[in-house]
Amino acid sequence: MTPATSLFTPVEADLRILADNLTQLVGNRHPILYAAAEHLFGAGGKRIRPAIVLLISRATMLKQDITPRHRRLAEITEMIHTASLVHDDVVDESNMRRGVPTVHSLFGNRIAILAGDFLFAQSSWYLANLDNLDVVKLLSEVIMDFASGEIQQGLNHFDTNLATETYLKKSYYKTASLIANSSKAAGLLSEVSPERAENLYNYGKHIGLAFQIVDDILDFTSSTDTLGKPAGSDLKSGNLTAPVLFALEEQPYLEALIEREFAQEGDLEQALGLISDSQGIQRARELAAHHAKVAAEHIATLEPSDSLQALINMTDYVLSRTC
């Protein structure tokens, strides 16, 4: 597997600047919120979303350096992503994220929700200061999509009739929307053509969908230590993902286990065994590979550069990652 960090070589210096700036952007007027933000931004993570923004910025600005607005867009993207994680962890009652305690487990639900709200508000303020209405519209839509995805996921818990198309729509709202819209926004700041901007959007959309599908596969194939959360936790909570939906087509008894919400002892373990014995995981891998391939096709229209190659390599990395 290509490590994520080696993919980011063309923007390595840019990402160091971003890491230094993130906590400063939150400000220290509110000590607890500042502490929460410091904990979040210091918790690691691969910074894939801002890296994509920076790579697209460089790939579309070959004859000159990227602007402060490109850098700020990458920072805003990471702030929005982080805010969504804080709220997700409260909803999912997750005590660990990336192997470290979640904000709500350290500071309580009230502070976690306020910290997430504050990060969304701060990112919106910095977004408005980019003075580009089209970019504001794109990233504002992302925040709406996060809420839509979370609501849709909540309404579909333990729903064995969930269509694959509905699952993909939810995955777009919760993951791909941010990558798609921030990718397009980076292109708009570089003043690319409308056609190229749409290609950048589709690159982000499809790599985002591939990323989420692989994430859902890892819930079944990775260990608790690797994931930083209990394996099978999505299934246990009733969040039915691609491997489960495909397995349901082969394993009729899986439906009964899910519909009784794993109420009997051994139900969850039996369900995990049925999924493992089906083609569900393999079919999910094929679905992810399809979206990664489409993403690569959309980005290939850019002029050759190290940044473009990194964006193409990202589609392979997304499919082969193990955490």
PDB file of C-alpha atoms in Angstrom, residues 122-300:
ATOM      1  CA  GLN A 122     -15.897  29.580  12.641  1.00  0.00           C
ATOM      2  CA  SER A 123     -15.477  27.780   9.328  1.00  0.00           C
ATOM      3  CA  SER A 124     -18.508  29.671   7.953  1.00  0.00           C
ATOM      4  CA  TRP A 125     -17.001  32.993   9.024  1.00  0.00           C
ATOM      5  CA  TYR A 126     -13.666  32.236   7.355  1.00  0.00           C
ATOM      6  CA  LEU A 127     -15.567  30.976   4.314  1.00  0.00           C
ATOM      7  CA  ALA A 128     -17.437  34.273   3.989  1.00  0.00           C
ATOM      8  CA  ASN A 129     -14.112  36.106   4.144  1.00  0.00           C
ATOM      9  CA  LEU A 130     -12.921  34.338   0.989  1.00  0.00           C
ATOM     10  CA  ASP A 131     -15.197  36.828  -0.839  1.00  0.00           C
ATOM     11  CA  ASN A 132     -16.277  34.283  -3.434  1.00  0.00           C
ATOM     12  CA  LEU A 133     -20.027  33.698  -3.454  1.00  0.00           C
ATOM     13  CA  ASP A 134     -19.841  30.513  -5.540  1.00  0.00           C
ATOM     14  CA  VAL A 135     -17.371  28.960  -3.096  1.00  0.00           C
ATOM     15  CA  VAL A 136     -19.549  30.026  -0.145  1.00  0.00           C
ATOM     16  CA  LYS A 137     -22.553  28.320  -1.758  1.00  0.00           C
ATOM     17  CA  LEU A 138     -20.608  25.091  -2.367  1.00  0.00           C
ATOM     18  CA  LEU A 139     -19.302  24.730   1.179  1.00  0.00           C
ATOM     19  CA  SER A 140     -22.581  25.862   2.775  1.00  0.00           C
ATOM     20  CA  GLU A 141     -24.293  23.023   0.931  1.00  0.00           C
ATOM     21  CA  VAL A 142     -21.857  20.591   2.552  1.00  0.00           C
ATOM     22  CA  ILE A 143     -22.996  21.575   6.044  1.00  0.00           C
ATOM     23  CA  MET A 144     -26.626  20.986   5.022  1.00  0.00           C
ATOM     24  CA  ASP A 145     -25.651  17.636   3.497  1.00  0.00           C
ATOM     25  CA  PHE A 146     -24.032  16.484   6.757  1.00  0.00           C
ATOM     26  CA  ALA A 147     -27.306  17.011   8.600  1.00  0.00           C
ATOM     27  CA  SER A 148     -29.313  15.318   5.818  1.00  0.00           C
ATOM     28  CA  GLY A 149     -27.008  12.300   5.879  1.00  0.00           C
ATOM     29  CA  GLU A 150     -27.178  11.941   9.654  1.00  0.00           C
ATOM     30  CA  ILE A 151     -30.981  12.179   9.636  1.00  0.00           C
ATOM     31  CA  GLN A 152     -31.254   9.671   6.792  1.00  0.00           C
ATOM     32  CA  GLN A 153     -28.948   7.246   8.602  1.00  0.00           C
ATOM     33  CA  GLY A 154     -31.032   7.558  11.766  1.00  0.00           C
ATOM     34  CA  LEU A 155     -34.279   6.896   9.899  1.00  0.00           C
ATOM     35  CA  ASN A 156     -32.841   3.799   8.186  1.00  0.00           C
ATOM     36  CA  HIS A 157     -31.488   1.980  11.248  1.00  0.00           C
ATOM     37  CA  PHE A 158     -32.022  -1.799  10.979  1.00  0.00           C
ATOM     38  CA  ASP A 159     -33.933  -1.319   7.697  1.00  0.00           C
ATOM     39  CA  THR A 160     -33.244  -4.479   5.681  1.00  0.00           C
ATOM     40  CA  ASN A 161     -35.161  -3.041   2.706  1.00  0.00           C
ATOM     41  CA  LEU A 162     -32.616  -0.247   2.288  1.00  0.00           C
ATOM     42  CA  ALA A 163     -31.687   0.163  -1.392  1.00  0.00           C
ATOM     43  CA  THR A 164     -28.053   0.420  -2.460  1.00  0.00           C
ATOM     44  CA  GLU A 165     -28.899   3.750  -4.150  1.00  0.00           C
ATOM     45  CA  THR A 166     -30.186   5.119  -0.813  1.00  0.00           C
ATOM     46  CA  TYR A 167     -27.020   3.929   0.930  1.00  0.00           C
ATOM     47  CA  LEU A 168     -24.868   5.690  -1.707  1.00  0.00           C
ATOM     48  CA  LYS A 169     -26.916   8.892  -1.363  1.00  0.00           C
ATOM     49  CA  LYS A 170     -26.357   8.846   2.401  1.00  0.00           C
ATOM     50  CA  SER A 171     -22.644   8.163   1.810  1.00  0.00           C
ATOM     51  CA  TYR A 172     -22.524  11.166  -0.514  1.00  0.00           C
ATOM     52  CA  TYR A 173     -24.109  13.403   2.116  1.00  0.00           C
ATOM     53  CA  LYS A 174     -21.876  12.213   4.960  1.00  0.00           C
ATOM     54  CA  THR A 175     -18.522  11.876   3.179  1.00  0.00           C
ATOM     55  CA  ALA A 176     -18.363  12.639  -0.538  1.00  0.00           C
ATOM     56  CA  SER A 177     -20.134  16.024  -0.485  1.00  0.00           C
ATOM     57  CA  LEU A 178     -17.290  17.737   1.385  1.00  0.00           C
ATOM     58  CA  ILE A 179     -14.588  16.286  -0.885  1.00  0.00           C
ATOM     59  CA  ALA A 180     -16.595  16.998  -4.057  1.00  0.00           C
ATOM     60  CA  ASN A 181     -17.545  20.570  -3.234  1.00  0.00           C
ATOM     61  CA  SER A 182     -14.176  21.569  -1.777  1.00  0.00           C
ATOM     62  CA  SER A 183     -12.441  20.079  -4.860  1.00  0.00           C
ATOM     63  CA  LYS A 184     -14.639  22.188  -7.136  1.00  0.00           C
ATOM     64  CA  ALA A 185     -14.126  25.224  -4.883  1.00  0.00           C
ATOM     65  CA  ALA A 186     -10.338  24.903  -5.218  1.00  0.00           C
ATOM     66  CA  GLY A 187     -10.760  24.933  -8.988  1.00  0.00           C
ATOM     67  CA  LEU A 188     -12.987  28.013  -8.833  1.00  0.00           C
ATOM     68  CA  LEU A 189     -10.335  29.854  -6.806  1.00  0.00           C
ATOM     69  CA  SER A 190      -7.885  28.919  -9.589  1.00  0.00           C
ATOM     70  CA  GLU A 191     -10.388  30.292 -12.136  1.00  0.00           C
ATOM     71  CA  VAL A 192     -10.663  27.059 -14.135  1.00  0.00           C
ATOM     72  CA  SER A 193     -13.313  26.638 -16.835  1.00  0.00           C
ATOM     73  CA  PRO A 194     -16.852  25.514 -15.813  1.00  0.00           C
ATOM     74  CA  GLU A 195     -16.254  22.146 -17.499  1.00  0.00           C
ATOM     75  CA  ARG A 196     -13.012  21.591 -15.572  1.00  0.00           C
ATOM     76  CA  ALA A 197     -14.677  22.675 -12.324  1.00  0.00           C
ATOM     77  CA  GLU A 198     -17.351  20.014 -12.901  1.00  0.00           C
ATOM     78  CA  ASN A 199     -14.657  17.394 -13.512  1.00  0.00           C
ATOM     79  CA  LEU A 200     -13.023  18.357 -10.211  1.00  0.00           C
ATOM     80  CA  TYR A 201     -16.396  18.024  -8.471  1.00  0.00           C
ATOM     81  CA  ASN A 202     -16.877  14.538  -9.931  1.00  0.00           C
ATOM     82  CA  TYR A 203     -13.354  13.514  -8.935  1.00  0.00           C
ATOM     83  CA  GLY A 204     -14.132  14.489  -5.350  1.00  0.00           C
ATOM     84  CA  LYS A 205     -17.575  12.879  -5.416  1.00  0.00           C
ATOM     85  CA  HIS A 206     -16.383   9.496  -6.659  1.00  0.00           C
ATOM     86  CA  ILE A 207     -13.217   9.295  -4.575  1.00  0.00           C
ATOM     87  CA  GLY A 208     -15.361  10.260  -1.576  1.00  0.00           C
ATOM     88  CA  LEU A 209     -17.818   7.443  -2.294  1.00  0.00           C
ATOM     89  CA  ALA A 210     -14.944   4.964  -2.741  1.00  0.00           C
ATOM     90  CA  PHE A 211     -13.434   6.168   0.548  1.00  0.00           C
ATOM     91  CA  GLN A 212     -16.708   5.658   2.437  1.00  0.00           C
ATOM     92  CA  ILE A 213     -17.366   2.208   0.953  1.00  0.00           C
ATOM     93  CA  VAL A 214     -13.853   1.095   1.957  1.00  0.00           C
ATOM     94  CA  ASP A 215     -14.461   2.560   5.421  1.00  0.00           C
ATOM     95  CA  ASP A 216     -17.583   0.409   5.654  1.00  0.00           C
ATOM     96  CA  ILE A 217     -15.644  -2.679   4.543  1.00  0.00           C
ATOM     97  CA  LEU A 218     -12.991  -2.026   7.213  1.00  0.00           C
ATOM     98  CA  ASP A 219     -15.731  -2.179   9.859  1.00  0.00           C
ATOM     99  CA  PHE A 220     -15.786  -5.942   9.103  1.00  0.00           C
ATOM    100  CA  THR A 221     -12.175  -6.674   8.148  1.00  0.00           C
ATOM    101  CA  SER A 222     -10.040  -4.608  10.552  1.00  0.00           C
ATOM    102  CA  SER A 223      -9.258  -5.116  14.210  1.00  0.00           C
ATOM    103  CA  THR A 224     -10.444  -2.831  16.979  1.00  0.00           C
ATOM    104  CA  ASP A 225      -6.857  -1.636  17.525  1.00  0.00           C
ATOM    105  CA  THR A 226      -6.455  -0.695  13.846  1.00  0.00           C
ATOM    106  CA  LEU A 227      -9.824   1.048  13.565  1.00  0.00           C
ATOM    107  CA  GLY A 228      -9.631   2.881  16.879  1.00  0.00           C
ATOM    108  CA  LYS A 229     -13.228   1.734  17.524  1.00  0.00           C
ATOM    109  CA  PRO A 230     -14.871  -1.682  18.003  1.00  0.00           C
ATOM    110  CA  ALA A 231     -15.035  -3.761  14.806  1.00  0.00           C
ATOM    111  CA  GLY A 232     -18.615  -4.367  13.639  1.00  0.00           C
ATOM    112  CA  SER A 233     -19.844  -1.294  15.489  1.00  0.00           C
ATOM    113  CA  ASP A 234     -21.798   0.046  12.504  1.00  0.00           C
ATOM    114  CA  LEU A 235     -23.751  -3.188  12.134  1.00  0.00           C
ATOM    115  CA  LYS A 236     -24.391  -3.407  15.878  1.00  0.00           C
ATOM    116  CA  SER A 237     -25.909   0.100  15.844  1.00  0.00           C
ATOM    117  CA  GLY A 238     -28.152  -0.769  12.885  1.00  0.00           C
ATOM    118  CA  ASN A 239     -26.211   1.178  10.271  1.00  0.00           C
ATOM    119  CA  LEU A 240     -26.460  -1.146   7.250  1.00  0.00           C
ATOM    120  CA  THR A 241     -23.628  -0.586   4.776  1.00  0.00           C
ATOM    121  CA  ALA A 242     -22.643  -2.024   1.383  1.00  0.00           C
ATOM    122  CA  PRO A 243     -21.225  -5.384   2.637  1.00  0.00           C
ATOM    123  CA  VAL A 244     -24.430  -5.995   4.614  1.00  0.00           C
ATOM    124  CA  LEU A 245     -26.796  -4.972   1.812  1.00  0.00           C
ATOM    125  CA  PHE A 246     -25.033  -7.301  -0.640  1.00  0.00           C
ATOM    126  CA  ALA A 247     -24.882 -10.144   1.921  1.00  0.00           C
ATOM    127  CA  LEU A 248     -28.638  -9.838   2.524  1.00  0.00           C
ATOM    128  CA  GLU A 249     -29.210 -10.933  -1.088  1.00  0.00           C
ATOM    129  CA  GLU A 250     -27.502 -14.259  -0.317  1.00  0.00           C
ATOM    130  CA  GLN A 251     -28.230 -14.896   3.359  1.00  0.00           C
ATOM    131  CA  PRO A 252     -31.989 -14.861   4.187  1.00  0.00           C
ATOM    132  CA  TYR A 253     -31.444 -15.524   7.894  1.00  0.00           C
ATOM    133  CA  LEU A 254     -29.320 -12.370   8.174  1.00  0.00           C
ATOM    134  CA  GLU A 255     -32.517 -10.373   7.657  1.00  0.00           C
ATOM    135  CA  ALA A 256     -34.152 -11.981  10.706  1.00  0.00           C
ATOM    136  CA  LEU A 257     -31.117 -11.248  12.906  1.00  0.00           C
ATOM    137  CA  ILE A 258     -31.055  -7.591  11.857  1.00  0.00           C
ATOM    138  CA  GLU A 259     -34.816  -7.072  12.169  1.00  0.00           C
ATOM    139  CA  ARG A 260     -34.777  -8.291  15.782  1.00  0.00           C
ATOM    140  CA  GLU A 261     -31.849  -5.890  16.331  1.00  0.00           C
ATOM    141  CA  PHE A 262     -29.493  -8.648  17.576  1.00  0.00           C
ATOM    142  CA  ALA A 263     -31.653  -9.040  20.683  1.00  0.00           C
ATOM    143  CA  GLN A 264     -30.587 -12.613  21.452  1.00  0.00           C
ATOM    144  CA  GLU A 265     -27.178 -13.711  22.688  1.00  0.00           C
ATOM    145  CA  GLY A 266     -24.856 -14.549  19.803  1.00  0.00           C
ATOM    146  CA  ASP A 267     -26.982 -12.782  17.179  1.00  0.00           C
ATOM    147  CA  LEU A 268     -24.322 -10.224  16.263  1.00  0.00           C
ATOM    148  CA  GLU A 269     -21.566 -12.839  16.006  1.00  0.00           C
ATOM    149  CA  GLN A 270     -23.809 -15.004  13.817  1.00  0.00           C
ATOM    150  CA  ALA A 271     -24.584 -12.021  11.570  1.00  0.00           C
ATOM    151  CA  LEU A 272     -20.877 -11.231  11.196  1.00  0.00           C
ATOM    152  CA  GLY A 273     -20.251 -14.859  10.243  1.00  0.00           C
ATOM    153  CA  LEU A 274     -23.003 -14.801   7.582  1.00  0.00           C
ATOM    154  CA  ILE A 275     -21.566 -11.619   6.071  1.00  0.00           C
ATOM    155  CA  SER A 276     -18.061 -13.122   6.076  1.00  0.00           C
ATOM    156  CA  ASP A 277     -19.352 -16.259   4.312  1.00  0.00           C
ATOM    157  CA  SER A 278     -21.101 -14.249   1.587  1.00  0.00           C
ATOM    158  CA  GLN A 279     -19.850 -12.244  -1.392  1.00  0.00           C
ATOM    159  CA  GLY A 280     -20.897  -9.032   0.384  1.00  0.00           C
ATOM    160  CA  ILE A 281     -17.416  -7.753   1.169  1.00  0.00           C
ATOM    161  CA  GLN A 282     -16.052  -8.649  -2.291  1.00  0.00           C
ATOM    162  CA  ARG A 283     -18.983  -6.956  -4.047  1.00  0.00           C
ATOM    163  CA  ALA A 284     -18.475  -3.880  -1.885  1.00  0.00           C
ATOM    164  CA  ARG A 285     -14.799  -3.824  -2.925  1.00  0.00           C
ATOM    165  CA  GLU A 286     -15.887  -3.956  -6.576  1.00  0.00           C
ATOM    166  CA  LEU A 287     -18.288  -1.052  -6.008  1.00  0.00           C
ATOM    167  CA  ALA A 288     -15.505   1.002  -4.390  1.00  0.00           C
ATOM    168  CA  ALA A 289     -13.146   0.157  -7.267  1.00  0.00           C
ATOM    169  CA  HIS A 290     -15.753   1.360  -9.776  1.00  0.00           C
ATOM    170  CA  HIS A 291     -16.024   4.760  -8.079  1.00  0.00           C
ATOM    171  CA  ALA A 292     -12.231   5.083  -7.762  1.00  0.00           C
ATOM    172  CA  LYS A 293     -11.879   4.374 -11.492  1.00  0.00           C
ATOM    173  CA  VAL A 294     -14.485   7.020 -12.367  1.00  0.00           C
ATOM    174  CA  ALA A 295     -12.670   9.518 -10.106  1.00  0.00           C
ATOM    175  CA  ALA A 296      -9.365   8.894 -11.912  1.00  0.00           C
ATOM    176  CA  GLU A 297     -11.040   9.417 -15.295  1.00  0.00           C
ATOM    177  CA  HIS A 298     -12.369  12.820 -14.251  1.00  0.00           C
ATOM    178  CA  ILE A 299      -9.027  14.114 -12.950  1.00  0.00           C
ATOM    179  CA  ALA A 300      -7.025  12.900 -15.965  1.00  0.00           C
TER     180      ALA A 300
END
